[in-house]
Amino acid sequence: MIRVLIADDSAFMRRVLSDLYNNQPDFDVVGTAINGKDAIAKVKELQPDLITLDVNMPIMDGLNALAVIMDQNPTPTLMISSLTQKGAAATIRALSLGAVDFISKDGGAISRIDHIADEILTKSRNTVKAKVRRLSKSVASGVGATNNFGSSRSSPPNLPKKPPTIKPTATNNVVVGKKNETGKKLVVIGTSTGGPQALQAVITKLPEDLPCGVTVVQHMPAGFTKHLAERLDTISAVTVKEAENNDIIEPGHVYIAPGNYHMRVVLDGRVRKIAISQEPPVGNHRPAVNVMFDSVAQFGRDIVSVIMTGMGSDGCDGMKNIKKYGGYSIAQNEDTSIVYGMPKAVVDAGLADEVRPLGDIAGAIVEAVKK
């Protein structure tokens, strides 16, 4: 039986969600909370297996409550968020703080949930299986990295100038040594459930002068990946952006596939570019890690591929192609994965050159780029 705590300032939503869960044989609503402060107290008292946490609540909002809960009583948490710009940004922050997944409202308050009831139940059952733990201060706040290749970064000509930003530096950054001579390497990362937190732990440790580009597929709907990229950009030494069609892949830049779009890397003469499309989902995913991995297999030994926390096996078939053409692969280990699904598929298939804890993946990437 999955014991649920519902935290929402709306009495209507508390009732509707309670009815939804209590009508299922495997759920039991053990309590409700009317704001974040109340939620913290109820978590301590009731020790639920799952929390549904509204982002916007009075007295204490969901983000502040989540930070306290994940510090004091780490519990699998499903966020309830609006699809507004503010709601999307708050959701990305919640995922970086340790929330496992989220449900998107169709705007402001939900008047009916029958059209997303199955999604709520499925995500709830998946969320409770996730491995949650207290966050380190670096993951909770974000850290940067200093320049280790000896070169300065400049904005690529095809990207708009952004306001001057003081990029973070850190003393626990990855030490990388001499710049790769060929400049041909490309890092590709695939992740899903738990990915925003994992990406923050990795990307914030990459050095500003990383001599190659990085492309990322994170399973996430439209409207959220832009905020994920913007948040990572503000706390990282590398430049992070939501990918756009025909973006030229530049060293020291990270390109995150936009939600609801597949992303491929294509060769235009001698230049690698981003190509996005809305072809049908692959394995129920758009973007799909397999689509990106398949597109880069052609670059052979230039590829450093990374598979991190996520449910299912997306990326495994693409990793087979990467390995077939001589690419290198790094998988996150079980202990540090929120959900050990996607990395497990790669490891079980014998495709991982390295299996590393999350905290070591940035260093493993840098070492692989130098080879």
CSV table of C-alpha atoms in Angstrom, one decimal:
chain,number,residue,atom,x,y,z
A,1,MET,CA,0.0,0.0,0.0
A,2,ILE,CA,1.4,3.4,-1.0
A,3,ARG,CA,0.8,5.9,1.8
A,4,VAL,CA,0.2,9.4,0.3
A,5,LEU,CA,0.3,12.9,1.7
A,6,ILE,CA,-1.4,15.6,-0.4
A,7,ALA,CA,-0.2,19.2,0.1
A,8,ASP,CA,-2.4,21.8,-1.7
A,9,ASP,CA,-4.0,25.0,-0.5
A,10,SER,CA,-7.1,24.2,-2.5
A,11,ALA,CA,-9.7,22.3,-0.6
A,12,PHE,CA,-11.2,21.2,-3.9
A,13,MET,CA,-7.9,19.8,-5.1
A,14,ARG,CA,-7.3,18.0,-1.9
A,15,ARG,CA,-10.7,16.3,-2.1
A,16,VAL,CA,-10.3,15.4,-5.8
A,17,LEU,CA,-6.9,14.0,-5.4
A,18,SER,CA,-7.9,12.1,-2.2
A,19,ASP,CA,-10.8,10.5,-4.1
A,20,LEU,CA,-8.6,9.6,-7.0
A,21,TYR,CA,-6.1,7.8,-4.8
A,22,ASN,CA,-8.5,6.2,-2.4
A,23,ASN,CA,-10.4,4.7,-5.3
A,24,GLN,CA,-7.3,2.7,-6.1
A,25,PRO,CA,-6.5,-0.6,-4.3
A,26,ASP,CA,-2.8,0.3,-3.9
A,27,PHE,CA,-3.1,3.8,-2.5
A,28,ASP,CA,-4.0,5.2,0.9
A,29,VAL,CA,-4.2,8.9,1.6
A,30,VAL,CA,-2.9,9.2,5.1
A,31,GLY,CA,-3.1,13.0,5.4
A,32,THR,CA,-3.4,16.4,3.7
A,33,ALA,CA,-1.6,19.7,4.2
A,34,ILE,CA,-2.8,23.2,3.4
A,35,ASN,CA,0.6,24.9,2.9
A,36,GLY,CA,4.3,24.1,2.9
A,37,LYS,CA,4.8,24.6,6.6
A,38,ASP,CA,1.9,22.2,7.3
A,39,ALA,CA,3.4,19.7,4.8
A,40,ILE,CA,6.7,19.7,6.6
A,41,ALA,CA,5.0,18.9,9.9
A,42,LYS,CA,2.8,16.2,8.4
A,43,VAL,CA,5.8,14.5,6.7
A,44,LYS,CA,7.5,14.2,10.1
A,45,GLU,CA,4.4,13.0,11.8
A,46,LEU,CA,3.0,10.6,9.2
A,47,GLN,CA,6.2,9.4,7.3
A,48,PRO,CA,4.3,9.0,4.0
A,49,ASP,CA,5.7,6.9,1.1
A,50,LEU,CA,4.7,9.7,-1.4
A,51,ILE,CA,4.0,13.4,-1.3
A,52,THR,CA,2.1,15.4,-3.9
A,53,LEU,CA,3.2,19.0,-3.5
A,54,ASP,CA,1.6,22.0,-5.0
A,55,VAL,CA,4.1,24.7,-6.1
A,56,ASN,CA,2.1,27.7,-5.2
A,57,MET,CA,0.8,27.8,-1.6
A,58,PRO,CA,0.5,30.6,1.0
A,59,ILE,CA,2.6,30.9,4.2
A,60,MET,CA,5.3,28.6,2.7
A,61,ASP,CA,5.3,27.6,-1.0
A,62,GLY,CA,6.1,24.1,-2.3
A,63,LEU,CA,9.7,25.0,-3.2
A,64,ASN,CA,10.7,26.1,0.3
A,65,ALA,CA,8.9,23.2,1.8
A,66,LEU,CA,10.6,20.7,-0.6
A,67,ALA,CA,14.0,22.0,0.3
A,68,VAL,CA,13.3,21.4,4.0
A,69,ILE,CA,11.7,18.0,3.4
A,70,MET,CA,14.6,16.7,1.3
A,71,ASP,CA,17.0,17.9,4.0
A,72,GLN,CA,15.2,16.5,7.0
A,73,ASN,CA,13.0,13.6,5.7
A,74,PRO,CA,13.8,12.8,2.1
A,75,THR,CA,10.6,11.4,0.5
A,76,PRO,CA,9.6,10.7,-3.1
A,77,THR,CA,7.7,13.8,-4.2
A,78,LEU,CA,5.5,14.5,-7.2
A,79,MET,CA,5.1,18.3,-7.9
A,80,ILE,CA,1.8,19.8,-9.1
A,81,SER,CA,2.7,22.7,-11.4
A,82,SER,CA,0.9,25.1,-13.7
A,83,LEU,CA,2.0,25.4,-17.4
A,84,THR,CA,2.7,29.2,-16.9
A,85,GLN,CA,6.2,30.5,-17.4
A,86,LYS,CA,6.5,31.1,-13.7
A,87,GLY,CA,5.2,27.6,-12.9
A,88,ALA,CA,7.6,25.9,-15.4
A,89,ALA,CA,10.6,27.7,-13.9
A,90,ALA,CA,9.5,26.7,-10.4
A,91,THR,CA,9.1,23.1,-11.5
A,92,ILE,CA,12.7,23.0,-12.8
A,93,ARG,CA,13.9,24.3,-9.5
A,94,ALA,CA,11.9,21.7,-7.7
A,95,LEU,CA,13.4,18.9,-9.8
A,96,SER,CA,16.8,20.2,-9.0
A,97,LEU,CA,16.0,20.1,-5.3
A,98,GLY,CA,15.0,16.4,-5.4
A,99,ALA,CA,11.4,16.2,-6.6
A,100,VAL,CA,11.2,13.0,-8.7
A,101,ASP,CA,8.6,14.1,-11.3
A,102,PHE,CA,5.7,16.6,-11.9
A,103,ILE,CA,2.2,16.9,-13.2
A,104,SER,CA,1.4,19.9,-15.4
A,105,LYS,CA,-1.9,21.7,-14.9
A,106,ASP,CA,-3.7,23.0,-17.9
A,107,GLY,CA,-3.2,26.6,-16.8
A,108,GLY,CA,-4.1,27.8,-13.3
A,109,ALA,CA,-6.3,25.9,-10.9
A,110,ILE,CA,-7.5,22.5,-12.1
A,111,SER,CA,-11.3,22.3,-12.4
A,112,ARG,CA,-11.3,18.7,-13.6
A,113,ILE,CA,-8.5,16.0,-13.5
A,114,ASP,CA,-10.3,13.2,-15.3
A,115,HIS,CA,-8.2,13.8,-18.4
A,116,ILE,CA,-4.9,13.4,-16.5
A,117,ALA,CA,-6.0,10.9,-13.8
A,118,ASP,CA,-4.1,8.1,-15.5
A,119,GLU,CA,-1.0,10.2,-15.7
A,120,ILE,CA,-1.2,11.1,-12.1
A,121,LEU,CA,-1.6,7.5,-11.0
A,122,THR,CA,1.2,6.2,-13.3
A,123,LYS,CA,3.6,8.9,-12.2
A,124,SER,CA,2.7,8.4,-8.6
A,125,ARG,CA,3.5,4.6,-8.8
A,126,ASN,CA,6.8,5.4,-10.6
A,127,THR,CA,7.7,8.2,-8.2
A,128,VAL,CA,7.4,6.1,-5.1
A,129,LYS,CA,9.9,3.6,-6.5
A,130,ALA,CA,12.6,6.3,-6.9
A,131,LYS,CA,15.6,6.5,-4.7
A,132,VAL,CA,15.8,9.8,-2.9
A,133,ARG,CA,18.4,11.1,-0.6
A,134,ARG,CA,19.5,14.3,1.1
A,135,LEU,CA,20.9,16.8,-1.4
A,136,SER,CA,24.5,18.0,-1.1
A,137,LYS,CA,24.8,21.8,-0.8
A,138,SER,CA,26.5,21.9,-4.2
A,139,VAL,CA,23.5,20.3,-5.9
A,140,ALA,CA,21.0,22.3,-4.1
A,141,SER,CA,22.6,25.7,-4.8
A,142,GLY,CA,24.6,24.9,-8.0
A,143,VAL,CA,28.3,25.3,-8.5
A,144,GLY,CA,30.5,26.3,-11.4
A,145,ALA,CA,33.8,25.4,-12.7
A,146,THR,CA,37.0,27.3,-13.5
A,147,ASN,CA,38.8,27.5,-16.8
A,148,ASN,CA,41.3,24.6,-17.1
A,149,PHE,CA,42.2,24.4,-20.8
A,150,GLY,CA,43.6,27.9,-20.8
A,151,SER,CA,41.3,29.4,-23.4
A,152,SER,CA,38.5,32.0,-23.0
A,153,ARG,CA,35.0,31.4,-24.2
A,154,SER,CA,33.3,33.7,-26.8
A,155,SER,CA,29.7,33.6,-27.9
A,156,PRO,CA,29.2,31.8,-31.2
A,157,PRO,CA,28.1,34.1,-34.1
A,158,ASN,CA,24.8,32.4,-34.6
A,159,LEU,CA,23.6,32.9,-31.0
A,160,PRO,CA,22.1,36.1,-29.8
A,161,LYS,CA,24.1,38.2,-27.3
A,162,LYS,CA,22.9,37.6,-23.8
A,163,PRO,CA,23.3,40.1,-20.9
A,164,PRO,CA,26.7,40.0,-19.2
A,165,THR,CA,26.7,37.3,-16.6
A,166,ILE,CA,29.3,36.6,-13.9
A,167,LYS,CA,29.9,32.9,-14.4
A,168,PRO,CA,30.4,30.9,-11.2
A,169,THR,CA,33.7,29.3,-10.3
A,170,ALA,CA,34.4,26.6,-7.8
A,171,THR,CA,37.3,24.9,-6.0
A,172,ASN,CA,35.9,21.4,-6.5
A,173,ASN,CA,35.9,21.7,-10.3
A,174,VAL,CA,37.2,19.1,-12.6
A,175,VAL,CA,40.9,19.4,-13.5
A,176,VAL,CA,41.4,18.6,-17.1
A,177,GLY,CA,44.8,19.5,-18.4
A,178,LYS,CA,45.8,20.0,-22.0
A,179,LYS,CA,43.3,20.9,-24.7
A,180,ASN,CA,42.2,18.2,-27.0
A,181,GLU,CA,44.3,18.7,-30.2
A,182,THR,CA,41.7,17.7,-32.8
A,183,GLY,CA,38.7,19.5,-31.4
A,184,LYS,CA,36.5,16.8,-33.0
A,185,LYS,CA,35.1,15.2,-29.9
A,186,LEU,CA,31.3,15.5,-29.1
A,187,VAL,CA,29.7,14.6,-25.8
A,188,VAL,CA,26.1,13.3,-25.9
A,189,ILE,CA,24.0,12.8,-22.7
A,190,GLY,CA,20.7,11.0,-22.3
A,191,THR,CA,18.6,11.1,-19.1
A,192,SER,CA,15.0,11.0,-17.9
A,193,THR,CA,13.5,10.7,-14.3
A,194,GLY,CA,15.9,12.4,-11.9
A,195,GLY,CA,17.7,14.0,-14.9
A,196,PRO,CA,17.5,17.7,-14.0
A,197,GLN,CA,19.2,17.0,-10.7
A,198,ALA,CA,21.8,14.8,-12.3
A,199,LEU,CA,22.5,17.3,-15.1
A,200,GLN,CA,23.0,20.0,-12.5
A,201,ALA,CA,25.6,17.8,-10.8
A,202,VAL,CA,27.5,17.1,-14.0
A,203,ILE,CA,27.2,20.3,-16.1
A,204,THR,CA,28.1,22.6,-13.3
A,205,LYS,CA,31.4,20.8,-13.0
A,206,LEU,CA,32.4,21.0,-16.7
A,207,PRO,CA,35.1,23.6,-17.4
A,208,GLU,CA,34.4,26.8,-19.3
A,209,ASP,CA,37.0,25.9,-22.0
A,210,LEU,CA,35.8,22.4,-22.6
A,211,PRO,CA,37.2,21.8,-26.2
A,212,CYS,CA,34.0,20.3,-27.6
A,213,GLY,CA,30.2,20.7,-27.5
A,214,VAL,CA,27.7,18.7,-25.5
A,215,THR,CA,24.2,17.7,-26.6
A,216,VAL,CA,21.5,16.6,-24.1
A,217,VAL,CA,18.2,14.8,-24.4
A,218,GLN,CA,16.2,15.0,-21.2
A,219,HIS,CA,12.7,13.6,-21.3
A,220,MET,CA,10.5,16.6,-20.6
A,221,PRO,CA,7.4,18.2,-22.2
A,222,ALA,CA,7.4,21.4,-24.2
A,223,GLY,CA,7.6,24.6,-22.1
A,224,PHE,CA,10.0,23.2,-19.5
A,225,THR,CA,13.3,22.6,-21.3
A,226,LYS,CA,14.0,26.3,-21.9
A,227,HIS,CA,13.8,26.9,-18.2
A,228,LEU,CA,16.0,24.0,-17.5
A,229,ALA,CA,18.6,25.3,-19.9
A,230,GLU,CA,18.4,28.9,-18.5
A,231,ARG,CA,18.8,27.7,-14.9
A,232,LEU,CA,21.8,25.5,-15.8
A,233,ASP,CA,23.3,28.4,-17.7
A,234,THR,CA,23.2,30.7,-14.7
A,235,ILE,CA,25.1,28.2,-12.5
A,236,SER,CA,27.6,26.7,-14.9
A,237,ALA,CA,30.8,27.8,-16.4
A,238,VAL,CA,29.9,26.4,-19.8
A,239,THR,CA,27.1,28.0,-21.8
A,240,VAL,CA,23.8,26.1,-21.8
A,241,LYS,CA,20.9,26.8,-24.1
A,242,GLU,CA,17.8,25.1,-25.4
A,243,ALA,CA,18.8,23.8,-28.8
A,244,GLU,CA,17.4,25.5,-32.0
A,245,ASN,CA,17.4,24.2,-35.5
A,246,ASN,CA,20.7,24.8,-37.3
A,247,ASP,CA,22.6,25.7,-34.2
A,248,ILE,CA,26.3,25.2,-34.9
A,249,ILE,CA,27.8,23.0,-32.1
A,250,GLU,CA,30.5,25.1,-30.4
A,251,PRO,CA,33.1,24.1,-27.8
A,252,GLY,CA,32.1,24.9,-24.3
A,253,HIS,CA,28.4,24.9,-25.1
A,254,VAL,CA,25.7,22.6,-24.0
A,255,TYR,CA,22.5,22.1,-26.2
A,256,ILE,CA,19.4,20.7,-24.6
A,257,ALA,CA,16.8,19.2,-26.9
A,258,PRO,CA,13.5,21.2,-26.7
A,259,GLY,CA,10.5,19.4,-25.2
A,260,ASN,CA,8.3,17.7,-27.8
A,261,TYR,CA,11.1,17.7,-30.4
A,262,HIS,CA,13.5,15.1,-31.5
A,263,MET,CA,17.1,16.3,-31.8
A,264,ARG,CA,19.8,15.0,-34.1
A,265,VAL,CA,23.4,16.1,-34.9
A,266,VAL,CA,24.0,16.4,-38.6
A,267,LEU,CA,27.1,17.2,-40.7
A,268,ASP,CA,27.0,20.3,-42.9
A,269,GLY,CA,30.2,20.2,-44.8
A,270,ARG,CA,32.7,20.0,-41.9
A,271,VAL,CA,30.4,21.7,-39.4
A,272,ARG,CA,28.2,19.8,-36.9
A,273,LYS,CA,24.8,21.3,-36.5
A,274,ILE,CA,21.6,20.7,-34.6
A,275,ALA,CA,18.5,19.4,-36.4
A,276,ILE,CA,15.2,19.3,-34.6
A,277,SER,CA,11.9,17.7,-35.8
A,278,GLN,CA,8.5,16.6,-34.7
A,279,GLU,CA,8.6,13.2,-36.3
A,280,PRO,CA,6.5,10.6,-34.4
A,281,PRO,CA,7.7,9.6,-30.8
A,282,VAL,CA,10.2,6.8,-30.6
A,283,GLY,CA,9.4,4.4,-27.7
A,284,ASN,CA,6.8,6.9,-26.5
A,285,HIS,CA,9.4,9.6,-26.2
A,286,ARG,CA,9.9,12.9,-28.1
A,287,PRO,CA,12.7,13.8,-27.6
A,288,ALA,CA,14.1,10.3,-27.6
A,289,VAL,CA,17.7,9.5,-26.5
A,290,ASN,CA,17.9,6.8,-29.2
A,291,VAL,CA,17.2,9.3,-31.9
A,292,MET,CA,20.1,11.5,-30.8
A,293,PHE,CA,22.5,8.6,-30.2
A,294,ASP,CA,21.7,7.1,-33.6
A,295,SER,CA,22.5,10.4,-35.3
A,296,VAL,CA,25.9,10.7,-33.7
A,297,ALA,CA,27.1,7.1,-34.2
A,298,GLN,CA,28.5,8.2,-37.6
A,299,PHE,CA,31.2,10.2,-35.8
A,300,GLY,CA,32.8,7.0,-34.4
A,301,ARG,CA,35.6,7.5,-31.9
A,302,ASP,CA,34.8,11.2,-31.6
A,303,ILE,CA,31.8,10.4,-29.5
A,304,VAL,CA,31.7,10.3,-25.7
A,305,SER,CA,28.2,9.1,-24.7
A,306,VAL,CA,26.7,9.3,-21.3
A,307,ILE,CA,23.5,7.6,-20.0
A,308,MET,CA,22.1,8.7,-16.6
A,309,THR,CA,19.2,8.2,-14.3
A,310,GLY,CA,15.8,7.4,-15.9
A,311,MET,CA,13.0,4.9,-16.2
A,312,GLY,CA,12.9,2.4,-19.1
A,313,SER,CA,15.6,1.7,-21.6
A,314,ASP,CA,15.7,4.7,-24.0
A,315,GLY,CA,19.2,5.1,-25.2
A,316,CYS,CA,20.3,1.5,-25.1
A,317,ASP,CA,19.6,0.8,-28.8
A,318,GLY,CA,21.4,4.0,-29.8
A,319,MET,CA,24.3,3.2,-27.6
A,320,LYS,CA,24.7,-0.1,-29.5
A,321,ASN,CA,25.2,1.9,-32.6
A,322,ILE,CA,27.7,4.3,-30.9
A,323,LYS,CA,29.7,1.3,-29.7
A,324,LYS,CA,29.5,-0.4,-33.1
A,325,TYR,CA,31.3,2.6,-34.6
A,326,GLY,CA,33.9,2.9,-31.9
A,327,GLY,CA,32.4,5.6,-29.6
A,328,TYR,CA,33.0,5.7,-25.8
A,329,SER,CA,30.3,5.2,-23.2
A,330,ILE,CA,29.8,6.2,-19.6
A,331,ALA,CA,26.9,5.0,-17.4
A,332,GLN,CA,25.7,6.3,-14.1
A,333,ASN,CA,25.9,3.6,-11.3
A,334,GLU,CA,22.9,2.2,-9.5
A,335,ASP,CA,23.6,3.7,-6.1
A,336,THR,CA,23.4,7.3,-7.3
A,337,SER,CA,20.6,6.9,-9.9
A,338,ILE,CA,17.2,8.2,-8.8
A,339,VAL,CA,15.8,5.5,-11.1
A,340,TYR,CA,18.2,2.8,-12.3
A,341,GLY,CA,16.5,2.0,-15.6
A,342,MET,CA,18.2,3.6,-18.6
A,343,PRO,CA,21.7,3.1,-17.3
A,344,LYS,CA,20.9,-0.5,-16.2
A,345,ALA,CA,19.8,-1.3,-19.7
A,346,VAL,CA,23.2,-0.1,-21.1
A,347,VAL,CA,25.2,-1.8,-18.3
A,348,ASP,CA,23.3,-5.1,-18.6
A,349,ALA,CA,23.9,-5.1,-22.4
A,350,GLY,CA,27.6,-4.8,-21.8
A,351,LEU,CA,27.8,-1.5,-23.6
A,352,ALA,CA,29.4,0.7,-20.8
A,353,ASP,CA,33.1,1.4,-20.9
A,354,GLU,CA,32.8,3.0,-17.5
A,355,VAL,CA,30.2,2.8,-14.7
A,356,ARG,CA,30.6,5.8,-12.4
A,357,PRO,CA,28.8,7.5,-9.5
A,358,LEU,CA,27.1,10.8,-10.4
A,359,GLY,CA,29.8,12.8,-8.7
A,360,ASP,CA,32.5,11.3,-10.9
A,361,ILE,CA,30.8,11.6,-14.3
A,362,ALA,CA,32.0,15.2,-15.1
A,363,GLY,CA,35.6,14.1,-14.5
A,364,ALA,CA,35.1,10.9,-16.6
A,365,ILE,CA,33.7,13.0,-19.4
A,366,VAL,CA,36.7,15.3,-19.4
A,367,GLU,CA,39.2,12.4,-19.3
A,368,ALA,CA,37.4,10.7,-22.2
A,369,VAL,CA,37.5,13.9,-24.2
A,370,LYS,CA,41.3,14.0,-23.9
A,371,LYS,CA,41.7,10.5,-25.3
